[in-house]
PDB file of C-alpha atoms in Angstrom:
ATOM      1  CA  UNK A 148      33.054  28.143 -52.589  1.00  0.00           C
ATOM      2  CA  UNK A 149      34.460  28.132 -49.067  1.00  0.00           C
ATOM      3  CA  UNK A 150      38.052  28.875 -48.036  1.00  0.00           C
ATOM      4  CA  UNK A 151      39.266  25.287 -47.850  1.00  0.00           C
ATOM      5  CA  UNK A 152      37.918  24.492 -51.303  1.00  0.00           C
ATOM      6  CA  UNK A 153      39.701  27.535 -52.731  1.00  0.00           C
ATOM      7  CA  UNK A 154      42.917  26.543 -50.962  1.00  0.00           C
ATOM      8  CA  UNK A 155      42.724  22.962 -52.198  1.00  0.00           C
ATOM      9  CA  UNK A 156      42.054  24.088 -55.782  1.00  0.00           C
ATOM     10  CA  UNK A 157      45.102  26.374 -55.738  1.00  0.00           C
ATOM     11  CA  UNK A 158      47.256  23.668 -54.140  1.00  0.00           C
ATOM     12  CA  UNK A 159      46.273  21.170 -56.798  1.00  0.00           C
ATOM     13  CA  UNK A 160      46.635  23.687 -59.634  1.00  0.00           C
ATOM     14  CA  UNK A 161      50.160  24.650 -58.562  1.00  0.00           C
ATOM     15  CA  UNK A 162      51.095  21.036 -57.885  1.00  0.00           C
ATOM     16  CA  UNK A 163      50.068  19.998 -61.387  1.00  0.00           C
ATOM     17  CA  UNK A 164      52.131  22.896 -62.756  1.00  0.00           C
ATOM     18  CA  UNK A 165      55.087  21.677 -60.645  1.00  0.00           C
ATOM     19  CA  UNK A 166      55.318  25.034 -58.871  1.00  0.00           C
ATOM     20  CA  UNK A 167      57.524  24.744 -55.796  1.00  0.00           C
ATOM     21  CA  UNK A 168      59.248  26.882 -53.173  1.00  0.00           C
ATOM     22  CA  UNK A 169      56.752  29.716 -53.146  1.00  0.00           C
ATOM     23  CA  UNK A 170      55.890  31.536 -49.920  1.00  0.00           C
ATOM     24  CA  UNK A 171      52.739  30.488 -48.081  1.00  0.00           C
ATOM     25  CA  UNK A 172      51.212  33.970 -48.178  1.00  0.00           C
ATOM     26  CA  UNK A 173      49.848  33.240 -51.664  1.00  0.00           C
ATOM     27  CA  UNK A 174      47.213  31.050 -50.008  1.00  0.00           C
ATOM     28  CA  UNK A 175      46.066  33.960 -47.860  1.00  0.00           C
ATOM     29  CA  UNK A 176      45.724  36.208 -50.901  1.00  0.00           C
ATOM     30  CA  UNK A 177      43.709  33.422 -52.501  1.00  0.00           C
ATOM     31  CA  UNK A 178      41.062  33.611 -49.751  1.00  0.00           C
ATOM     32  CA  UNK A 179      41.044  37.402 -49.431  1.00  0.00           C
ATOM     33  CA  UNK A 180      37.590  37.928 -51.042  1.00  0.00           C
ATOM     34  CA  UNK A 181      36.106  35.794 -48.239  1.00  0.00           C
ATOM     35  CA  UNK A 182      38.631  36.715 -45.567  1.00  0.00           C
ATOM     36  CA  UNK A 183      37.918  40.450 -45.692  1.00  0.00           C
ATOM     37  CA  UNK A 184      34.250  39.837 -44.913  1.00  0.00           C
ATOM     38  CA  UNK A 185      35.310  38.959 -41.360  1.00  0.00           C
ATOM     39  CA  UNK A 186      35.190  42.738 -40.912  1.00  0.00           C
ATOM     40  CA  UNK A 187      31.589  43.885 -40.276  1.00  0.00           C
ATOM     41  CA  UNK A 188      31.967  46.853 -42.632  1.00  0.00           C
ATOM     42  CA  UNK A 189      33.139  44.812 -45.635  1.00  0.00           C
ATOM     43  CA  UNK A 190      30.579  42.886 -47.697  1.00  0.00           C
ATOM     44  CA  UNK A 191      31.097  39.957 -50.046  1.00  0.00           C
ATOM     45  CA  UNK A 192      29.599  42.051 -52.823  1.00  0.00           C
ATOM     46  CA  UNK A 193      32.409  44.570 -52.364  1.00  0.00           C
ATOM     47  CA  UNK A 194      35.129  41.926 -52.366  1.00  0.00           C
ATOM     48  CA  UNK A 195      33.818  39.978 -55.357  1.00  0.00           C
ATOM     49  CA  UNK A 196      32.678  42.718 -57.741  1.00  0.00           C
ATOM     50  CA  UNK A 197      36.105  44.076 -58.696  1.00  0.00           C
ATOM     51  CA  UNK A 198      37.228  43.821 -62.299  1.00  0.00           C
ATOM     52  CA  UNK A 199      39.048  40.614 -63.251  1.00  0.00           C
ATOM     53  CA  UNK A 200      42.457  41.402 -64.704  1.00  0.00           C
ATOM     54  CA  UNK A 201      45.423  39.416 -66.002  1.00  0.00           C
ATOM     55  CA  UNK A 202      47.995  42.198 -66.156  1.00  0.00           C
ATOM     56  CA  UNK A 203      49.497  41.953 -62.693  1.00  0.00           C
ATOM     57  CA  UNK A 204      51.344  45.102 -61.540  1.00  0.00           C
ATOM     58  CA  UNK A 205      54.976  44.401 -60.664  1.00  0.00           C
ATOM     59  CA  UNK A 206      54.473  46.214 -57.371  1.00  0.00           C
ATOM     60  CA  UNK A 207      51.608  43.916 -56.345  1.00  0.00           C
ATOM     61  CA  UNK A 208      52.385  40.450 -57.763  1.00  0.00           C
ATOM     62  CA  UNK A 209      50.352  38.600 -55.131  1.00  0.00           C
ATOM     63  CA  UNK A 210      47.140  40.173 -56.409  1.00  0.00           C
ATOM     64  CA  UNK A 211      47.179  37.384 -59.016  1.00  0.00           C
ATOM     65  CA  UNK A 212      46.051  34.949 -56.335  1.00  0.00           C
ATOM     66  CA  UNK A 213      43.080  37.107 -55.414  1.00  0.00           C
ATOM     67  CA  UNK A 214      42.144  36.872 -59.080  1.00  0.00           C
ATOM     68  CA  UNK A 215      42.397  33.075 -58.961  1.00  0.00           C
ATOM     69  CA  UNK A 216      39.772  33.025 -56.205  1.00  0.00           C
ATOM     70  CA  UNK A 217      37.442  35.293 -58.174  1.00  0.00           C
ATOM     71  CA  UNK A 218      37.770  33.199 -61.342  1.00  0.00           C
ATOM     72  CA  UNK A 219      36.871  30.020 -59.449  1.00  0.00           C
ATOM     73  CA  UNK A 220      33.879  31.761 -57.890  1.00  0.00           C
ATOM     74  CA  UNK A 221      32.754  33.049 -61.289  1.00  0.00           C
ATOM     75  CA  UNK A 222      32.516  29.478 -62.540  1.00  0.00           C
ATOM     76  CA  UNK A 223      30.644  28.407 -59.406  1.00  0.00           C
ATOM     77  CA  UNK A 224      28.260  31.396 -59.508  1.00  0.00           C
ATOM     78  CA  UNK A 225      27.821  32.099 -63.226  1.00  0.00           C
ATOM     79  CA  UNK A 226      29.291  29.243 -65.239  1.00  0.00           C
ATOM     80  CA  UNK A 227      31.685  31.574 -67.041  1.00  0.00           C
ATOM     81  CA  UNK A 228      34.349  34.147 -66.213  1.00  0.00           C
ATOM     82  CA  UNK A 229      32.738  37.532 -65.828  1.00  0.00           C
ATOM     83  CA  UNK A 230      35.349  40.230 -66.344  1.00  0.00           C
ATOM     84  CA  UNK A 231      33.114  43.014 -65.039  1.00  0.00           C
ATOM     85  CA  UNK A 232      30.714  41.133 -62.775  1.00  0.00           C
ATOM     86  CA  UNK A 233      28.773  43.077 -60.169  1.00  0.00           C
ATOM     87  CA  UNK A 234      28.055  39.968 -58.056  1.00  0.00           C
ATOM     88  CA  UNK A 235      24.338  40.213 -58.759  1.00  0.00           C
ATOM     89  CA  UNK A 236      22.060  37.294 -57.942  1.00  0.00           C
ATOM     90  CA  UNK A 237      20.631  35.448 -60.939  1.00  0.00           C
ATOM     91  CA  UNK A 238      18.087  32.732 -60.184  1.00  0.00           C
ATOM     92  CA  UNK A 239      18.632  31.311 -63.690  1.00  0.00           C
ATOM     93  CA  UNK A 240      22.387  31.081 -63.308  1.00  0.00           C
ATOM     94  CA  UNK A 241      24.258  28.277 -65.066  1.00  0.00           C
ATOM     95  CA  UNK A 242      26.996  28.287 -62.443  1.00  0.00           C
ATOM     96  CA  UNK A 243      28.009  24.969 -60.936  1.00  0.00           C
ATOM     97  CA  UNK A 244      26.605  25.607 -57.452  1.00  0.00           C
ATOM     98  CA  UNK A 245      23.262  26.796 -58.840  1.00  0.00           C
ATOM     99  CA  UNK A 246      22.847  23.870 -61.221  1.00  0.00           C
ATOM    100  CA  UNK A 247      23.773  21.423 -58.483  1.00  0.00           C
ATOM    101  CA  UNK A 248      21.464  23.146 -56.014  1.00  0.00           C
ATOM    102  CA  UNK A 249      18.293  23.022 -58.131  1.00  0.00           C
ATOM    103  CA  UNK A 250      17.063  19.677 -56.711  1.00  0.00           C
ATOM    104  CA  UNK A 251      17.208  21.242 -53.229  1.00  0.00           C
ATOM    105  CA  UNK A 252      14.819  24.115 -53.930  1.00  0.00           C
ATOM    106  CA  UNK A 253      11.517  22.363 -53.197  1.00  0.00           C
ATOM    107  CA  UNK A 254      12.987  20.770 -50.069  1.00  0.00           C
ATOM    108  CA  UNK A 255      14.030  24.225 -48.845  1.00  0.00           C
ATOM    109  CA  UNK A 256      10.529  25.602 -49.476  1.00  0.00           C
ATOM    110  CA  UNK A 257       8.943  22.651 -47.633  1.00  0.00           C
ATOM    111  CA  UNK A 258      11.364  23.037 -44.740  1.00  0.00           C
ATOM    112  CA  UNK A 259      10.370  26.670 -44.222  1.00  0.00           C
ATOM    113  CA  UNK A 260       6.697  25.706 -44.205  1.00  0.00           C
ATOM    114  CA  UNK A 261       7.334  23.513 -41.156  1.00  0.00           C
ATOM    115  CA  UNK A 262       8.246  26.601 -39.128  1.00  0.00           C
ATOM    116  CA  UNK A 263       5.607  28.783 -40.834  1.00  0.00           C
ATOM    117  CA  UNK A 264       8.204  30.956 -42.521  1.00  0.00           C
ATOM    118  CA  UNK A 265       7.391  31.918 -46.091  1.00  0.00           C
ATOM    119  CA  UNK A 266      10.180  32.487 -48.579  1.00  0.00           C
ATOM    120  CA  UNK A 267      10.098  33.026 -52.325  1.00  0.00           C
ATOM    121  CA  UNK A 268      11.282  30.565 -54.937  1.00  0.00           C
ATOM    122  CA  UNK A 269      14.058  33.036 -55.745  1.00  0.00           C
ATOM    123  CA  UNK A 270      15.266  33.072 -52.139  1.00  0.00           C
ATOM    124  CA  UNK A 271      15.146  29.271 -52.028  1.00  0.00           C
ATOM    125  CA  UNK A 272      17.256  29.196 -55.191  1.00  0.00           C
ATOM    126  CA  UNK A 273      19.843  31.446 -53.567  1.00  0.00           C
ATOM    127  CA  UNK A 274      19.908  29.273 -50.465  1.00  0.00           C
ATOM    128  CA  UNK A 275      20.263  26.113 -52.552  1.00  0.00           C
ATOM    129  CA  UNK A 276      23.497  27.293 -54.167  1.00  0.00           C
ATOM    130  CA  UNK A 277      24.893  28.343 -50.807  1.00  0.00           C
ATOM    131  CA  UNK A 278      24.176  24.925 -49.314  1.00  0.00           C
ATOM    132  CA  UNK A 279      26.123  23.323 -52.170  1.00  0.00           C
ATOM    133  CA  UNK A 280      29.062  25.606 -51.402  1.00  0.00           C
ATOM    134  CA  UNK A 281      28.720  24.878 -47.677  1.00  0.00           C
ATOM    135  CA  UNK A 282      28.913  21.146 -48.241  1.00  0.00           C
ATOM    136  CA  UNK A 283      31.444  20.952 -51.096  1.00  0.00           C
ATOM    137  CA  UNK A 284      34.561  20.829 -48.918  1.00  0.00           C
ATOM    138  CA  UNK A 285      33.030  17.987 -46.894  1.00  0.00           C
ATOM    139  CA  UNK A 286      32.620  15.999 -50.103  1.00  0.00           C
ATOM    140  CA  UNK A 287      36.317  16.471 -50.896  1.00  0.00           C
ATOM    141  CA  UNK A 288      37.445  15.956 -47.300  1.00  0.00           C
ATOM    142  CA  UNK A 289      39.590  12.937 -48.176  1.00  0.00           C
ATOM    143  CA  UNK A 290      41.463  15.022 -50.748  1.00  0.00           C
ATOM    144  CA  UNK A 291      41.768  17.915 -48.296  1.00  0.00           C
ATOM    145  CA  UNK A 292      43.263  15.572 -45.716  1.00  0.00           C
ATOM    146  CA  UNK A 293      45.579  14.027 -48.285  1.00  0.00           C
ATOM    147  CA  UNK A 294      46.860  17.457 -49.334  1.00  0.00           C
ATOM    148  CA  UNK A 295      47.036  18.628 -45.683  1.00  0.00           C
ATOM    149  CA  UNK A 296      45.028  21.666 -46.771  1.00  0.00           C
ATOM    150  CA  UNK A 297      43.878  22.559 -43.267  1.00  0.00           C
ATOM    151  CA  UNK A 298      47.443  22.555 -41.934  1.00  0.00           C
ATOM    152  CA  UNK A 299      48.588  24.608 -44.918  1.00  0.00           C
ATOM    153  CA  UNK A 300      45.971  27.312 -44.541  1.00  0.00           C
ATOM    154  CA  UNK A 301      46.580  27.674 -40.799  1.00  0.00           C
ATOM    155  CA  UNK A 302      50.331  27.911 -41.430  1.00  0.00           C
ATOM    156  CA  UNK A 303      49.774  30.428 -44.231  1.00  0.00           C
ATOM    157  CA  UNK A 304      47.803  32.750 -41.926  1.00  0.00           C
ATOM    158  CA  UNK A 305      50.539  32.634 -39.277  1.00  0.00           C
ATOM    159  CA  UNK A 306      53.298  33.066 -41.863  1.00  0.00           C
ATOM    160  CA  UNK A 307      51.652  36.131 -43.368  1.00  0.00           C
ATOM    161  CA  UNK A 308      50.962  37.774 -40.017  1.00  0.00           C
ATOM    162  CA  UNK A 309      54.523  37.157 -38.869  1.00  0.00           C
ATOM    163  CA  UNK A 310      56.488  37.852 -42.032  1.00  0.00           C
ATOM    164  CA  UNK A 311      54.469  39.524 -44.778  1.00  0.00           C
ATOM    165  CA  UNK A 312      52.052  42.040 -43.298  1.00  0.00           C
ATOM    166  CA  UNK A 313      53.530  45.168 -44.851  1.00  0.00           C
ATOM    167  CA  UNK A 314      53.278  43.724 -48.356  1.00  0.00           C
ATOM    168  CA  UNK A 315      49.868  42.197 -47.649  1.00  0.00           C
ATOM    169  CA  UNK A 316      48.412  45.446 -46.330  1.00  0.00           C
ATOM    170  CA  UNK A 317      49.828  47.461 -49.230  1.00  0.00           C
ATOM    171  CA  UNK A 318      48.441  45.041 -51.829  1.00  0.00           C
ATOM    172  CA  UNK A 319      44.953  44.772 -50.352  1.00  0.00           C
ATOM    173  CA  UNK A 320      44.785  48.521 -49.745  1.00  0.00           C
ATOM    174  CA  UNK A 321      45.622  49.094 -53.415  1.00  0.00           C
ATOM    175  CA  UNK A 322      43.258  46.416 -54.705  1.00  0.00           C
ATOM    176  CA  UNK A 323      40.201  47.160 -52.562  1.00  0.00           C
ATOM    177  CA  UNK A 324      40.871  50.598 -51.064  1.00  0.00           C
ATOM    178  CA  UNK A 325      40.333  49.061 -47.632  1.00  0.00           C
ATOM    179  CA  UNK A 326      41.807  51.013 -44.728  1.00  0.00           C
ATOM    180  CA  UNK A 327      45.090  49.625 -43.449  1.00  0.00           C
ATOM    181  CA  UNK A 328      43.738  49.411 -39.901  1.00  0.00           C
ATOM    182  CA  UNK A 329      40.789  47.340 -41.137  1.00  0.00           C
ATOM    183  CA  UNK A 330      43.122  44.915 -42.909  1.00  0.00           C
ATOM    184  CA  UNK A 331      45.130  44.589 -39.713  1.00  0.00           C
ATOM    185  CA  UNK A 332      41.945  43.837 -37.748  1.00  0.00           C
ATOM    186  CA  UNK A 333      40.941  41.161 -40.250  1.00  0.00           C
ATOM    187  CA  UNK A 334      44.279  39.406 -40.009  1.00  0.00           C
ATOM    188  CA  UNK A 335      44.301  39.625 -36.227  1.00  0.00           C
ATOM    189  CA  UNK A 336      40.906  37.923 -36.152  1.00  0.00           C
ATOM    190  CA  UNK A 337      42.017  35.388 -38.764  1.00  0.00           C
ATOM    191  CA  UNK A 338      45.020  34.357 -36.710  1.00  0.00           C
ATOM    192  CA  UNK A 339      42.669  33.587 -33.808  1.00  0.00           C
ATOM    193  CA  UNK A 340      39.808  31.970 -35.723  1.00  0.00           C
ATOM    194  CA  UNK A 341      41.399  30.251 -38.722  1.00  0.00           C
ATOM    195  CA  UNK A 342      43.384  27.647 -36.832  1.00  0.00           C
ATOM    196  CA  UNK A 343      43.817  23.950 -37.492  1.00  0.00           C
ATOM    197  CA  UNK A 344      41.698  23.046 -34.477  1.00  0.00           C
ATOM    198  CA  UNK A 345      38.831  25.375 -35.407  1.00  0.00           C
ATOM    199  CA  UNK A 346      38.787  24.300 -39.043  1.00  0.00           C
ATOM    200  CA  UNK A 347      38.856  20.609 -38.157  1.00  0.00           C
ATOM    201  CA  UNK A 348      36.007  21.255 -35.737  1.00  0.00           C
ATOM    202  CA  UNK A 349      33.634  22.430 -38.492  1.00  0.00           C
ATOM    203  CA  UNK A 350      34.334  19.651 -40.982  1.00  0.00           C
ATOM    204  CA  UNK A 351      31.012  17.925 -40.410  1.00  0.00           C
ATOM    205  CA  UNK A 352      27.405  18.282 -41.516  1.00  0.00           C
ATOM    206  CA  UNK A 353      26.213  19.374 -38.064  1.00  0.00           C
ATOM    207  CA  UNK A 354      28.415  22.473 -38.163  1.00  0.00           C
ATOM    208  CA  UNK A 355      27.190  23.375 -41.640  1.00  0.00           C
ATOM    209  CA  UNK A 356      23.571  22.975 -40.531  1.00  0.00           C
ATOM    210  CA  UNK A 357      24.181  25.394 -37.651  1.00  0.00           C
ATOM    211  CA  UNK A 358      25.861  27.850 -40.037  1.00  0.00           C
ATOM    212  CA  UNK A 359      22.869  27.685 -42.367  1.00  0.00           C
ATOM    213  CA  UNK A 360      20.375  28.159 -39.524  1.00  0.00           C
ATOM    214  CA  UNK A 361      22.290  31.129 -38.139  1.00  0.00           C
ATOM    215  CA  UNK A 362      22.723  32.832 -41.501  1.00  0.00           C
ATOM    216  CA  UNK A 363      19.029  32.690 -42.382  1.00  0.00           C
ATOM    217  CA  UNK A 364      17.552  33.028 -38.900  1.00  0.00           C
ATOM    218  CA  UNK A 365      15.961  29.579 -38.808  1.00  0.00           C
ATOM    219  CA  UNK A 366      15.082  28.824 -35.190  1.00  0.00           C
ATOM    220  CA  UNK A 367      12.976  25.874 -34.139  1.00  0.00           C
ATOM    221  CA  UNK A 368      13.060  23.026 -31.650  1.00  0.00           C
ATOM    222  CA  UNK A 369      10.745  20.959 -33.848  1.00  0.00           C
ATOM    223  CA  UNK A 370      12.331  17.533 -34.403  1.00  0.00           C
ATOM    224  CA  UNK A 371      10.634  17.263 -37.788  1.00  0.00           C
ATOM    225  CA  UNK A 372      12.316  20.495 -38.811  1.00  0.00           C
ATOM    226  CA  UNK A 373      15.761  19.329 -37.672  1.00  0.00           C
ATOM    227  CA  UNK A 374      15.306  15.971 -39.392  1.00  0.00           C
ATOM    228  CA  UNK A 375      14.422  17.896 -42.539  1.00  0.00           C
ATOM    229  CA  UNK A 376      17.610  19.941 -42.222  1.00  0.00           C
ATOM    230  CA  UNK A 377      19.721  16.812 -41.882  1.00  0.00           C
ATOM    231  CA  UNK A 378      18.038  15.257 -44.915  1.00  0.00           C
ATOM    232  CA  UNK A 379      18.525  18.473 -46.895  1.00  0.00           C
ATOM    233  CA  UNK A 380      22.258  18.597 -46.227  1.00  0.00           C
ATOM    234  CA  UNK A 381      22.687  14.887 -46.869  1.00  0.00           C
ATOM    235  CA  UNK A 382      20.832  15.336 -50.153  1.00  0.00           C
ATOM    236  CA  UNK A 383      23.198  18.181 -51.048  1.00  0.00           C
ATOM    237  CA  UNK A 384      26.212  16.032 -50.250  1.00  0.00           C
ATOM    238  CA  UNK A 385      24.877  13.212 -52.416  1.00  0.00           C
ATOM    239  CA  UNK A 386      24.319  15.609 -55.332  1.00  0.00           C
ATOM    240  CA  UNK A 387      28.039  16.395 -55.615  1.00  0.00           C
ATOM    241  CA  UNK A 388      29.247  13.349 -57.492  1.00  0.00           C
ATOM    242  CA  UNK A 389      31.479  15.144 -59.985  1.00  0.00           C
ATOM    243  CA  UNK A 390      33.906  17.173 -57.851  1.00  0.00           C
ATOM    244  CA  UNK A 391      36.944  16.098 -59.881  1.00  0.00           C
ATOM    245  CA  UNK A 392      35.193  17.011 -63.114  1.00  0.00           C
ATOM    246  CA  UNK A 393      34.344  20.462 -61.766  1.00  0.00           C
ATOM    247  CA  UNK A 394      37.957  20.951 -60.684  1.00  0.00           C
ATOM    248  CA  UNK A 395      39.341  19.878 -64.074  1.00  0.00           C
ATOM    249  CA  UNK A 396      36.904  22.037 -66.024  1.00  0.00           C
ATOM    250  CA  UNK A 397      37.560  25.004 -63.739  1.00  0.00           C
ATOM    251  CA  UNK A 398      41.323  24.706 -64.108  1.00  0.00           C
ATOM    252  CA  UNK A 399      41.091  24.348 -67.876  1.00  0.00           C
ATOM    253  CA  UNK A 400      38.818  27.388 -68.180  1.00  0.00           C
ATOM    254  CA  UNK A 401      41.166  29.476 -66.020  1.00  0.00           C
ATOM    255  CA  UNK A 402      44.152  28.371 -68.104  1.00  0.00           C
ATOM    256  CA  UNK A 403      42.306  29.220 -71.311  1.00  0.00           C
ATOM    257  CA  UNK A 404      41.477  32.623 -69.855  1.00  0.00           C
ATOM    258  CA  UNK A 405      45.214  33.211 -69.509  1.00  0.00           C
ATOM    259  CA  UNK A 406      45.732  33.258 -65.754  1.00  0.00           C
ATOM    260  CA  UNK A 407      49.250  32.426 -64.632  1.00  0.00           C
ATOM    261  CA  UNK A 408      50.799  32.225 -61.160  1.00  0.00           C
ATOM    262  CA  UNK A 409      53.331  34.848 -60.158  1.00  0.00           C
ATOM    263  CA  UNK A 410      56.575  33.947 -58.390  1.00  0.00           C
ATOM    264  CA  UNK A 411      58.045  37.224 -57.172  1.00  0.00           C
TER     265      UNK A 411
END
């Protein structure tokens, strides 16, 4: 799932637990597995494959919120919490985004044929789950606006950069063995790019289509191809008709697993 979805899920989880007066940096820790990939030398496989743990070291209490992100992603990618996952692709995954994405697979294959680009069924399956994740936060946009999630995440980035960098760098260095200078570079870039204005500017299907095209190198001026892209993303949006159910089931599974927020 994308950063705003993760932020909204944590907001709603903590709100239901009546957790109040906790510093905003927890929301930055919660997007760290995606945030670190801003750096060209840090891959999503590296940030997502670490062992899931519930025993949170007293010295690094905020690492709990990195775990929350990984647990949510496990349920989206695999359908269960994977304590020692290696973030390997499984075309038969029972994860939410893969199950939801299945009806998109043939459309993705047909779309590539328009531009004479062959891809395998396995690759189309991978792309289908990613499209679901790309579109999910647009489906819950009303909730995101109601919770002021965009404002919160932008404020959290600024708060962390201004007030919590020493702790943040120490925690992420311990958790991922990422160089302190690299962490600093990531946060510098985040403070420029993860702003309210920039996030609001990508909350539409057109932006997600461009992201998809750029990620998979899909270039064409063919109107039929672009119409197919629009239909594909609209189809994906229409497929997500159970976002509240996914949230409730995710939260319940994470609770059953034993995850608890930390307040230090």
